[in-house]
Amino acid sequence: MNAQGGVRDEAAGPSGGPVRWREAMEAALYGPGGFYVRPGGPGPAGHFRTSVHASPLYAGAVARLLERVDAALGHPERLDLVDMGAGRGELLAGVLAALPEATAARVVPYAVERAAAPEGLDPRIRWAQAPPEGSTGLLFANEWLDNVPLDIAEDGRYVLVSPDGTQTPGGPLDPADRAWLERWWPGGEREGRAEIGRPRDEAWAAAVATLERGLAVAVDYAHTRGGRPPYGTLTGFRGGREVAPVPDGGCDVTAHVALDSCAGPGAALLTQRAALTALGVSGGRPPLALATTDPAGYVRALASAGEAAELTARGGLGDFGWLLQPVGIPGGILG
């Protein structure tokens, strides 16, 4: 996953000593042997469940979104599809399979990922360390921004962390980080614990800037200015379980995203439930009569409805935030 680098705190010790969280996350996730770049293993899907892994309905919805973007662009000869933080390329493969053949023939898919390309990757997918410049189409970032490293503040100072997870107070906040907290995390620059989302804003702005025309979409665990969690959201995941966020490379280290601070002019924020509903994903049960006329079809429709319900569930995946940023096309892609 293509993330931003970290900055060592003035109070940081020698190698292996405490550093600011942003540097610790960078090393733990993307450094040598880091969680996301180590060779082999199951990849992110082996440690946590995302919408991509929950159901092929998700890839189908992204395919329909790409078709809407294609129409807004006037059906260009080349249609780029850029997947930020592509994991093992599962979403791209699913979208290509769901698209009409004529549309898929014009799509140039890019997987943006720091880890090496997996074996058996669809040969149409271009594996890259960074998004292509000047693309036209859809840039989609599913659970990418939550892994862009960021600093943690507590009582107006940076929090330092050691590889074993021990946390200690660091130096005072830099002016840019204090200003970000003043604007986007009320009170976080003075007291309590807060997550400084400025690196996510910068990473998202850089990704959007690679689009010449089209739509950029970020999907993630999110919160907005009026409801920032008082103690933050920093946590870890390993083997399908939530664990302490220890930056030793043995687990994912993640924090929810202040999507409202990432949003640029003309952007729209909505829930995954609203976005997927607008893209035709429904958790409604199939008519019972189908069980009599087509029992196998009824079972398939029932399973699909269950998957749709999981993707759109309140209190679950349906609460994910979607940020839609149009570039050179009208807004309102989802109505």
mmCIF file of C-alpha atoms in Angstrom, residues 6-331:
data_model
loop_
_atom_site.group_PDB
_atom_site.id
_atom_site.type_symbol
_atom_site.label_atom_id
_atom_site.label_comp_id
_atom_site.label_asym_id
_atom_site.label_seq_id
_atom_site.Cartn_x
_atom_site.Cartn_y
_atom_site.Cartn_z
ATOM 1 C CA GLY A 6 7.376 9.383 8.700
ATOM 2 C CA VAL A 7 9.365 11.967 10.651
ATOM 3 C CA ARG A 8 11.577 11.143 13.625
ATOM 4 C CA ASP A 9 10.777 13.070 16.823
ATOM 5 C CA GLU A 10 13.517 15.150 18.429
ATOM 6 C CA ALA A 11 13.163 13.006 21.544
ATOM 7 C CA ALA A 12 13.502 9.727 19.644
ATOM 8 C CA GLY A 13 16.267 7.444 20.742
ATOM 9 C CA PRO A 14 18.688 5.369 18.636
ATOM 10 C CA SER A 15 17.569 2.586 16.330
ATOM 11 C CA GLY A 16 15.028 0.455 18.182
ATOM 12 C CA GLY A 17 14.133 3.261 20.575
ATOM 13 C CA PRO A 18 10.887 5.208 20.775
ATOM 14 C CA VAL A 19 9.825 7.224 17.723
ATOM 15 C CA ARG A 20 6.711 9.089 16.695
ATOM 16 C CA TRP A 21 3.837 6.855 15.594
ATOM 17 C CA ARG A 22 4.054 7.945 11.968
ATOM 18 C CA GLU A 23 7.610 6.640 11.658
ATOM 19 C CA ALA A 24 6.795 3.491 13.624
ATOM 20 C CA MET A 25 3.810 2.684 11.353
ATOM 21 C CA GLU A 26 5.875 3.310 8.220
ATOM 22 C CA ALA A 27 8.527 0.830 9.337
ATOM 23 C CA ALA A 28 6.092 -1.757 10.700
ATOM 24 C CA LEU A 29 3.848 -1.788 7.628
ATOM 25 C CA TYR A 30 6.170 -0.987 4.729
ATOM 26 C CA GLY A 31 9.774 -1.317 5.918
ATOM 27 C CA PRO A 32 11.938 -4.419 5.327
ATOM 28 C CA GLY A 33 9.850 -7.396 6.419
ATOM 29 C CA GLY A 34 6.886 -5.102 7.087
ATOM 30 C CA PHE A 35 3.360 -6.402 7.429
ATOM 31 C CA TYR A 36 2.264 -5.440 3.910
ATOM 32 C CA VAL A 37 5.447 -6.124 1.963
ATOM 33 C CA ARG A 38 6.784 -9.431 3.302
ATOM 34 C CA PRO A 39 6.773 -12.135 0.609
ATOM 35 C CA GLY A 40 4.450 -15.105 0.768
ATOM 36 C CA GLY A 41 1.622 -15.550 3.216
ATOM 37 C CA PRO A 42 -2.085 -14.920 2.711
ATOM 38 C CA GLY A 43 -1.880 -11.154 2.275
ATOM 39 C CA PRO A 44 -4.320 -8.758 3.928
ATOM 40 C CA ALA A 45 -7.272 -11.133 3.341
ATOM 41 C CA GLY A 46 -5.724 -13.552 5.835
ATOM 42 C CA HIS A 47 -5.858 -10.999 8.651
ATOM 43 C CA PHE A 48 -9.012 -8.931 8.243
ATOM 44 C CA ARG A 49 -12.237 -8.977 6.247
ATOM 45 C CA THR A 50 -12.968 -6.127 3.848
ATOM 46 C CA SER A 51 -15.926 -5.489 1.574
ATOM 47 C CA VAL A 52 -13.857 -6.854 -1.323
ATOM 48 C CA HIS A 53 -13.505 -10.205 0.436
ATOM 49 C CA ALA A 54 -17.063 -10.267 1.786
ATOM 50 C CA SER A 55 -18.819 -10.666 -1.557
ATOM 51 C CA PRO A 56 -18.337 -10.384 -5.334
ATOM 52 C CA LEU A 57 -21.307 -8.015 -5.198
ATOM 53 C CA TYR A 58 -18.858 -5.316 -4.141
ATOM 54 C CA ALA A 59 -16.739 -5.688 -7.274
ATOM 55 C CA GLY A 60 -19.941 -5.711 -9.299
ATOM 56 C CA ALA A 61 -20.972 -2.403 -7.748
ATOM 57 C CA VAL A 62 -17.564 -0.882 -8.524
ATOM 58 C CA ALA A 63 -17.945 -2.122 -12.104
ATOM 59 C CA ARG A 64 -21.281 -0.302 -12.384
ATOM 60 C CA LEU A 65 -19.681 2.816 -10.904
ATOM 61 C CA LEU A 66 -16.936 2.600 -13.529
ATOM 62 C CA GLU A 67 -19.606 2.365 -16.242
ATOM 63 C CA ARG A 68 -21.212 5.560 -14.927
ATOM 64 C CA VAL A 69 -17.839 7.301 -14.951
ATOM 65 C CA ASP A 70 -17.267 5.997 -18.477
ATOM 66 C CA ALA A 71 -20.564 7.542 -19.593
ATOM 67 C CA ALA A 72 -19.727 10.863 -17.914
ATOM 68 C CA LEU A 73 -16.400 10.875 -19.765
ATOM 69 C CA GLY A 74 -18.080 10.229 -23.113
ATOM 70 C CA HIS A 75 -16.785 6.638 -23.453
ATOM 71 C CA PRO A 76 -13.098 7.389 -24.108
ATOM 72 C CA GLU A 77 -10.968 5.041 -26.160
ATOM 73 C CA ARG A 78 -8.930 4.238 -23.046
ATOM 74 C CA LEU A 79 -10.537 3.923 -19.612
ATOM 75 C CA ASP A 80 -8.172 3.743 -16.631
ATOM 76 C CA LEU A 81 -9.060 1.859 -13.466
ATOM 77 C CA VAL A 82 -6.607 2.532 -10.635
ATOM 78 C CA ASP A 83 -6.855 0.499 -7.423
ATOM 79 C CA MET A 84 -4.952 2.140 -4.563
ATOM 80 C CA GLY A 85 -3.668 -0.348 -1.985
ATOM 81 C CA ALA A 86 -4.646 -3.249 -4.218
ATOM 82 C CA GLY A 87 -3.690 -6.099 -1.892
ATOM 83 C CA ARG A 88 -3.446 -9.159 -4.139
ATOM 84 C CA GLY A 89 -5.472 -7.596 -6.951
ATOM 85 C CA GLU A 90 -8.765 -9.185 -5.918
ATOM 86 C CA LEU A 91 -10.923 -6.114 -6.538
ATOM 87 C CA LEU A 92 -9.491 -5.450 -9.997
ATOM 88 C CA ALA A 93 -10.007 -9.068 -11.020
ATOM 89 C CA GLY A 94 -13.602 -8.942 -9.801
ATOM 90 C CA VAL A 95 -14.365 -5.670 -11.592
ATOM 91 C CA LEU A 96 -12.894 -6.907 -14.887
ATOM 92 C CA ALA A 97 -15.010 -10.058 -14.645
ATOM 93 C CA ALA A 98 -18.180 -8.045 -13.940
ATOM 94 C CA LEU A 99 -17.818 -5.522 -16.764
ATOM 95 C CA PRO A 100 -19.475 -5.931 -20.170
ATOM 96 C CA GLU A 101 -16.936 -7.340 -22.626
ATOM 97 C CA ALA A 102 -16.887 -4.198 -24.778
ATOM 98 C CA THR A 103 -16.153 -1.978 -21.769
ATOM 99 C CA ALA A 104 -13.545 -4.329 -20.298
ATOM 100 C CA ALA A 105 -11.694 -4.241 -23.628
ATOM 101 C CA ARG A 106 -11.080 -0.490 -23.158
ATOM 102 C CA VAL A 107 -10.072 -0.686 -19.496
ATOM 103 C CA VAL A 108 -6.431 -0.331 -18.449
ATOM 104 C CA PRO A 109 -6.261 -1.641 -14.851
ATOM 105 C CA TYR A 110 -3.527 -0.558 -12.431
ATOM 106 C CA ALA A 111 -2.823 -2.172 -9.079
ATOM 107 C CA VAL A 112 -0.979 0.325 -6.846
ATOM 108 C CA GLU A 113 0.714 -1.657 -4.105
ATOM 109 C CA ARG A 114 4.095 -1.704 -2.372
ATOM 110 C CA ALA A 115 4.218 -5.485 -2.120
ATOM 111 C CA ALA A 116 5.389 -7.528 -5.099
ATOM 112 C CA ALA A 117 2.814 -8.756 -7.599
ATOM 113 C CA PRO A 118 1.311 -12.117 -6.636
ATOM 114 C CA GLU A 119 1.657 -15.224 -8.758
ATOM 115 C CA GLY A 120 -1.170 -15.884 -11.181
ATOM 116 C CA LEU A 121 -2.105 -12.212 -11.548
ATOM 117 C CA ASP A 122 -4.372 -11.418 -14.497
ATOM 118 C CA PRO A 123 -1.903 -10.329 -17.208
ATOM 119 C CA ARG A 124 -4.068 -7.310 -18.019
ATOM 120 C CA ILE A 125 -3.334 -5.793 -14.593
ATOM 121 C CA ARG A 126 -0.374 -3.415 -14.432
ATOM 122 C CA TRP A 127 1.393 -3.598 -11.056
ATOM 123 C CA ALA A 128 2.789 -0.258 -9.898
ATOM 124 C CA GLN A 129 4.297 1.463 -6.859
ATOM 125 C CA ALA A 130 2.421 4.706 -7.562
ATOM 126 C CA PRO A 131 -0.684 5.705 -9.527
ATOM 127 C CA PRO A 132 -0.121 6.661 -13.179
ATOM 128 C CA GLU A 133 -0.018 10.362 -14.001
ATOM 129 C CA GLY A 134 -2.674 11.817 -16.284
ATOM 130 C CA SER A 135 -5.157 8.943 -16.026
ATOM 131 C CA THR A 136 -8.739 9.152 -17.270
ATOM 132 C CA GLY A 137 -11.305 7.027 -15.480
ATOM 133 C CA LEU A 138 -11.805 5.797 -11.914
ATOM 134 C CA LEU A 139 -9.311 5.864 -9.058
ATOM 135 C CA PHE A 140 -10.619 3.659 -6.235
ATOM 136 C CA ALA A 141 -9.049 3.401 -2.780
ATOM 137 C CA ASN A 142 -10.710 0.735 -0.648
ATOM 138 C CA GLU A 143 -9.285 0.760 2.904
ATOM 139 C CA TRP A 144 -6.059 2.423 1.773
ATOM 140 C CA LEU A 145 -6.070 5.692 3.709
ATOM 141 C CA ASP A 146 -6.471 3.983 7.090
ATOM 142 C CA ASN A 147 -2.990 2.511 6.567
ATOM 143 C CA VAL A 148 -1.298 5.787 5.604
ATOM 144 C CA PRO A 149 0.934 6.346 8.670
ATOM 145 C CA LEU A 150 0.043 9.224 10.955
ATOM 146 C CA ASP A 151 1.149 10.752 14.236
ATOM 147 C CA ILE A 152 -0.715 10.561 17.538
ATOM 148 C CA ALA A 153 -1.039 13.542 19.867
ATOM 149 C CA GLU A 154 -1.853 13.523 23.550
ATOM 150 C CA ASP A 155 -2.173 16.614 25.750
ATOM 151 C CA GLY A 156 -0.527 18.804 23.120
ATOM 152 C CA ARG A 157 2.529 16.594 22.580
ATOM 153 C CA TYR A 158 3.456 13.811 20.180
ATOM 154 C CA VAL A 159 3.175 10.261 21.459
ATOM 155 C CA LEU A 160 6.298 8.140 21.036
ATOM 156 C CA VAL A 161 6.175 4.364 20.712
ATOM 157 C CA SER A 162 8.733 1.575 20.997
ATOM 158 C CA PRO A 163 8.693 -1.600 18.867
ATOM 159 C CA ASP A 164 7.090 -3.474 21.764
ATOM 160 C CA GLY A 165 4.187 -0.998 21.853
ATOM 161 C CA THR A 166 5.267 0.956 24.939
ATOM 162 C CA GLN A 167 4.151 4.583 24.587
ATOM 163 C CA THR A 168 5.738 7.671 26.141
ATOM 164 C CA PRO A 169 5.280 11.453 25.783
ATOM 165 C CA GLY A 170 7.312 13.194 23.070
ATOM 166 C CA GLY A 171 7.966 16.765 22.055
ATOM 167 C CA PRO A 172 5.444 19.564 21.459
ATOM 168 C CA LEU A 173 3.398 19.595 18.275
ATOM 169 C CA ASP A 174 4.751 21.227 15.134
ATOM 170 C CA PRO A 175 2.766 24.299 13.992
ATOM 171 C CA ALA A 176 1.330 22.503 10.926
ATOM 172 C CA ASP A 177 0.048 19.570 12.989
ATOM 173 C CA ARG A 178 -1.328 21.854 15.697
ATOM 174 C CA ALA A 179 -3.141 23.880 13.032
ATOM 175 C CA TRP A 180 -4.622 20.696 11.528
ATOM 176 C CA LEU A 181 -5.962 19.628 14.915
ATOM 177 C CA GLU A 182 -7.370 23.082 15.624
ATOM 178 C CA ARG A 183 -9.350 22.920 12.388
ATOM 179 C CA TRP A 184 -10.296 19.265 12.172
ATOM 180 C CA TRP A 185 -10.128 17.746 15.686
ATOM 181 C CA PRO A 186 -11.522 20.373 18.083
ATOM 182 C CA GLY A 187 -9.626 20.382 21.378
ATOM 183 C CA GLY A 188 -7.149 17.761 20.170
ATOM 184 C CA GLU A 189 -4.305 20.262 19.993
ATOM 185 C CA ARG A 190 -4.554 20.948 23.749
ATOM 186 C CA GLU A 191 -5.759 17.937 25.685
ATOM 187 C CA GLY A 192 -6.842 14.343 25.317
ATOM 188 C CA ARG A 193 -5.700 11.981 22.579
ATOM 189 C CA ALA A 194 -6.081 12.666 18.856
ATOM 190 C CA GLU A 195 -4.913 11.282 15.511
ATOM 191 C CA ILE A 196 -3.297 13.829 13.196
ATOM 192 C CA GLY A 197 -4.800 13.141 9.778
ATOM 193 C CA ARG A 198 -2.691 15.616 7.814
ATOM 194 C CA PRO A 199 -0.636 12.848 6.093
ATOM 195 C CA ARG A 200 -3.890 11.257 4.858
ATOM 196 C CA ASP A 201 -5.035 14.617 3.416
ATOM 197 C CA GLU A 202 -1.724 14.943 1.596
ATOM 198 C CA ALA A 203 -1.717 11.340 0.352
ATOM 199 C CA TRP A 204 -5.273 11.645 -0.962
ATOM 200 C CA ALA A 205 -4.617 15.007 -2.631
ATOM 201 C CA ALA A 206 -1.574 13.521 -4.366
ATOM 202 C CA ALA A 207 -3.578 10.539 -5.598
ATOM 203 C CA VAL A 208 -6.419 12.736 -6.885
ATOM 204 C CA ALA A 209 -3.893 14.973 -8.650
ATOM 205 C CA THR A 210 -2.888 12.053 -10.893
ATOM 206 C CA LEU A 211 -6.368 12.050 -12.452
ATOM 207 C CA GLU A 212 -6.733 14.194 -15.548
ATOM 208 C CA ARG A 213 -10.477 13.488 -15.759
ATOM 209 C CA GLY A 214 -12.709 11.105 -13.905
ATOM 210 C CA LEU A 215 -13.684 10.197 -10.359
ATOM 211 C CA ALA A 216 -11.592 9.434 -7.277
ATOM 212 C CA VAL A 217 -13.269 7.405 -4.531
ATOM 213 C CA ALA A 218 -11.953 6.646 -1.036
ATOM 214 C CA VAL A 219 -13.783 4.050 1.051
ATOM 215 C CA ASP A 220 -12.785 3.550 4.661
ATOM 216 C CA TYR A 221 -13.647 3.419 8.328
ATOM 217 C CA ALA A 222 -14.277 7.101 8.891
ATOM 218 C CA HIS A 223 -15.439 9.869 11.201
ATOM 219 C CA THR A 224 -16.252 13.541 10.729
ATOM 220 C CA ARG A 225 -15.415 16.695 12.673
ATOM 221 C CA GLY A 226 -18.586 16.663 14.719
ATOM 222 C CA GLY A 227 -17.997 13.133 15.986
ATOM 223 C CA ARG A 228 -14.295 12.527 16.428
ATOM 224 C CA PRO A 229 -13.720 9.657 18.907
ATOM 225 C CA PRO A 230 -12.385 11.140 22.154
ATOM 226 C CA TYR A 231 -9.601 8.576 22.546
ATOM 227 C CA GLY A 232 -8.875 7.930 18.874
ATOM 228 C CA THR A 233 -9.198 4.678 16.924
ATOM 229 C CA LEU A 234 -5.642 3.334 16.601
ATOM 230 C CA THR A 235 -5.695 -0.472 16.685
ATOM 231 C CA GLY A 236 -4.172 -3.620 15.210
ATOM 232 C CA PHE A 237 -5.370 -6.723 13.371
ATOM 233 C CA ARG A 238 -3.774 -10.141 13.033
ATOM 234 C CA GLY A 239 -5.220 -13.480 11.982
ATOM 235 C CA GLY A 240 -8.761 -12.141 11.811
ATOM 236 C CA ARG A 241 -8.703 -10.709 15.337
ATOM 237 C CA GLU A 242 -8.327 -7.212 16.715
ATOM 238 C CA VAL A 243 -5.104 -6.891 18.719
ATOM 239 C CA ALA A 244 -3.042 -4.186 20.385
ATOM 240 C CA PRO A 245 -1.355 -1.866 17.846
ATOM 241 C CA VAL A 246 2.224 -3.029 18.354
ATOM 242 C CA PRO A 247 4.470 -1.650 15.564
ATOM 243 C CA ASP A 248 6.791 -4.648 15.277
ATOM 244 C CA GLY A 249 5.670 -5.750 11.797
ATOM 245 C CA GLY A 250 3.619 -8.642 13.156
ATOM 246 C CA CYS A 251 0.190 -7.043 12.763
ATOM 247 C CA ASP A 252 -1.693 -4.465 10.783
ATOM 248 C CA VAL A 253 -1.659 -1.036 12.442
ATOM 249 C CA THR A 254 -4.551 1.172 11.406
ATOM 250 C CA ALA A 255 -6.651 4.174 12.420
ATOM 251 C CA HIS A 256 -9.950 5.475 11.092
ATOM 252 C CA VAL A 257 -9.896 8.304 8.548
ATOM 253 C CA ALA A 258 -11.064 11.898 8.915
ATOM 254 C CA LEU A 259 -12.608 11.789 5.447
ATOM 255 C CA ASP A 260 -14.112 15.264 5.731
ATOM 256 C CA SER A 261 -10.630 16.772 6.012
ATOM 257 C CA CYS A 262 -9.538 14.872 2.885
ATOM 258 C CA ALA A 263 -12.440 16.158 0.786
ATOM 259 C CA GLY A 264 -11.687 18.724 -1.900
ATOM 260 C CA PRO A 265 -14.027 21.141 -3.715
ATOM 261 C CA GLY A 266 -17.101 19.442 -5.109
ATOM 262 C CA ALA A 267 -16.597 16.237 -3.136
ATOM 263 C CA ALA A 268 -19.485 14.224 -1.709
ATOM 264 C CA LEU A 269 -19.496 12.169 1.499
ATOM 265 C CA LEU A 270 -21.954 9.341 2.055
ATOM 266 C CA THR A 271 -22.197 5.977 3.749
ATOM 267 C CA GLN A 272 -21.439 2.702 2.036
ATOM 268 C CA ARG A 273 -25.034 1.722 2.587
ATOM 269 C CA ALA A 274 -26.212 4.723 0.554
ATOM 270 C CA ALA A 275 -23.525 4.306 -2.107
ATOM 271 C CA LEU A 276 -24.128 0.599 -2.700
ATOM 272 C CA THR A 277 -27.888 1.043 -2.685
ATOM 273 C CA ALA A 278 -27.475 3.653 -5.421
ATOM 274 C CA LEU A 279 -25.380 1.107 -7.339
ATOM 275 C CA GLY A 280 -28.068 -1.562 -7.151
ATOM 276 C CA VAL A 281 -26.898 -3.653 -4.195
ATOM 277 C CA SER A 282 -29.976 -4.695 -2.227
ATOM 278 C CA GLY A 283 -30.338 -6.968 0.770
ATOM 279 C CA GLY A 284 -34.024 -7.615 0.074
ATOM 280 C CA ARG A 285 -35.117 -11.243 0.225
ATOM 281 C CA PRO A 286 -36.164 -12.886 -3.060
ATOM 282 C CA PRO A 287 -39.892 -13.642 -3.512
ATOM 283 C CA LEU A 288 -40.898 -16.859 -1.788
ATOM 284 C CA ALA A 289 -42.677 -18.015 -4.929
ATOM 285 C CA LEU A 290 -39.269 -18.426 -6.559
ATOM 286 C CA ALA A 291 -38.582 -21.306 -4.152
ATOM 287 C CA THR A 292 -41.307 -23.272 -5.913
ATOM 288 C CA THR A 293 -40.612 -22.323 -9.535
ATOM 289 C CA ASP A 294 -36.799 -22.308 -9.333
ATOM 290 C CA PRO A 295 -35.489 -23.775 -6.047
ATOM 291 C CA ALA A 296 -31.817 -23.501 -7.059
ATOM 292 C CA GLY A 297 -32.325 -19.917 -8.227
ATOM 293 C CA TYR A 298 -34.036 -19.102 -4.950
ATOM 294 C CA VAL A 299 -31.084 -20.439 -2.947
ATOM 295 C CA ARG A 300 -28.640 -18.377 -5.040
ATOM 296 C CA ALA A 301 -30.785 -15.252 -4.683
ATOM 297 C CA LEU A 302 -31.072 -15.803 -0.932
ATOM 298 C CA ALA A 303 -27.292 -16.138 -0.588
ATOM 299 C CA SER A 304 -26.805 -12.966 -2.642
ATOM 300 C CA ALA A 305 -29.290 -11.097 -0.459
ATOM 301 C CA GLY A 306 -27.374 -12.179 2.633
ATOM 302 C CA GLU A 307 -24.103 -10.906 1.176
ATOM 303 C CA ALA A 308 -25.751 -7.619 0.184
ATOM 304 C CA ALA A 309 -27.142 -7.260 3.685
ATOM 305 C CA GLU A 310 -23.634 -7.647 5.152
ATOM 306 C CA LEU A 311 -22.190 -5.039 2.788
ATOM 307 C CA THR A 312 -24.873 -2.499 3.684
ATOM 308 C CA ALA A 313 -25.510 -3.343 7.355
ATOM 309 C CA ARG A 314 -25.867 -0.506 9.838
ATOM 310 C CA GLY A 315 -23.263 -0.856 12.570
ATOM 311 C CA GLY A 316 -21.068 -2.819 10.157
ATOM 312 C CA LEU A 317 -19.707 -2.467 6.638
ATOM 313 C CA GLY A 318 -22.637 -0.254 5.656
ATOM 314 C CA ASP A 319 -21.291 2.467 7.962
ATOM 315 C CA PHE A 320 -18.053 2.835 6.013
ATOM 316 C CA GLY A 321 -17.548 6.310 4.612
ATOM 317 C CA TRP A 322 -17.356 6.958 0.861
ATOM 318 C CA LEU A 323 -15.634 10.100 -0.413
ATOM 319 C CA LEU A 324 -16.360 10.855 -4.070
ATOM 320 C CA GLN A 325 -14.148 13.469 -5.704
ATOM 321 C CA PRO A 326 -14.990 14.354 -9.331
ATOM 322 C CA VAL A 327 -12.208 15.691 -11.542
ATOM 323 C CA GLY A 328 -13.274 17.438 -14.735
ATOM 324 C CA ILE A 329 -16.697 15.776 -14.785
ATOM 325 C CA PRO A 330 -19.985 16.731 -13.141
ATOM 326 C CA GLY A 331 -20.696 15.552 -9.618
#
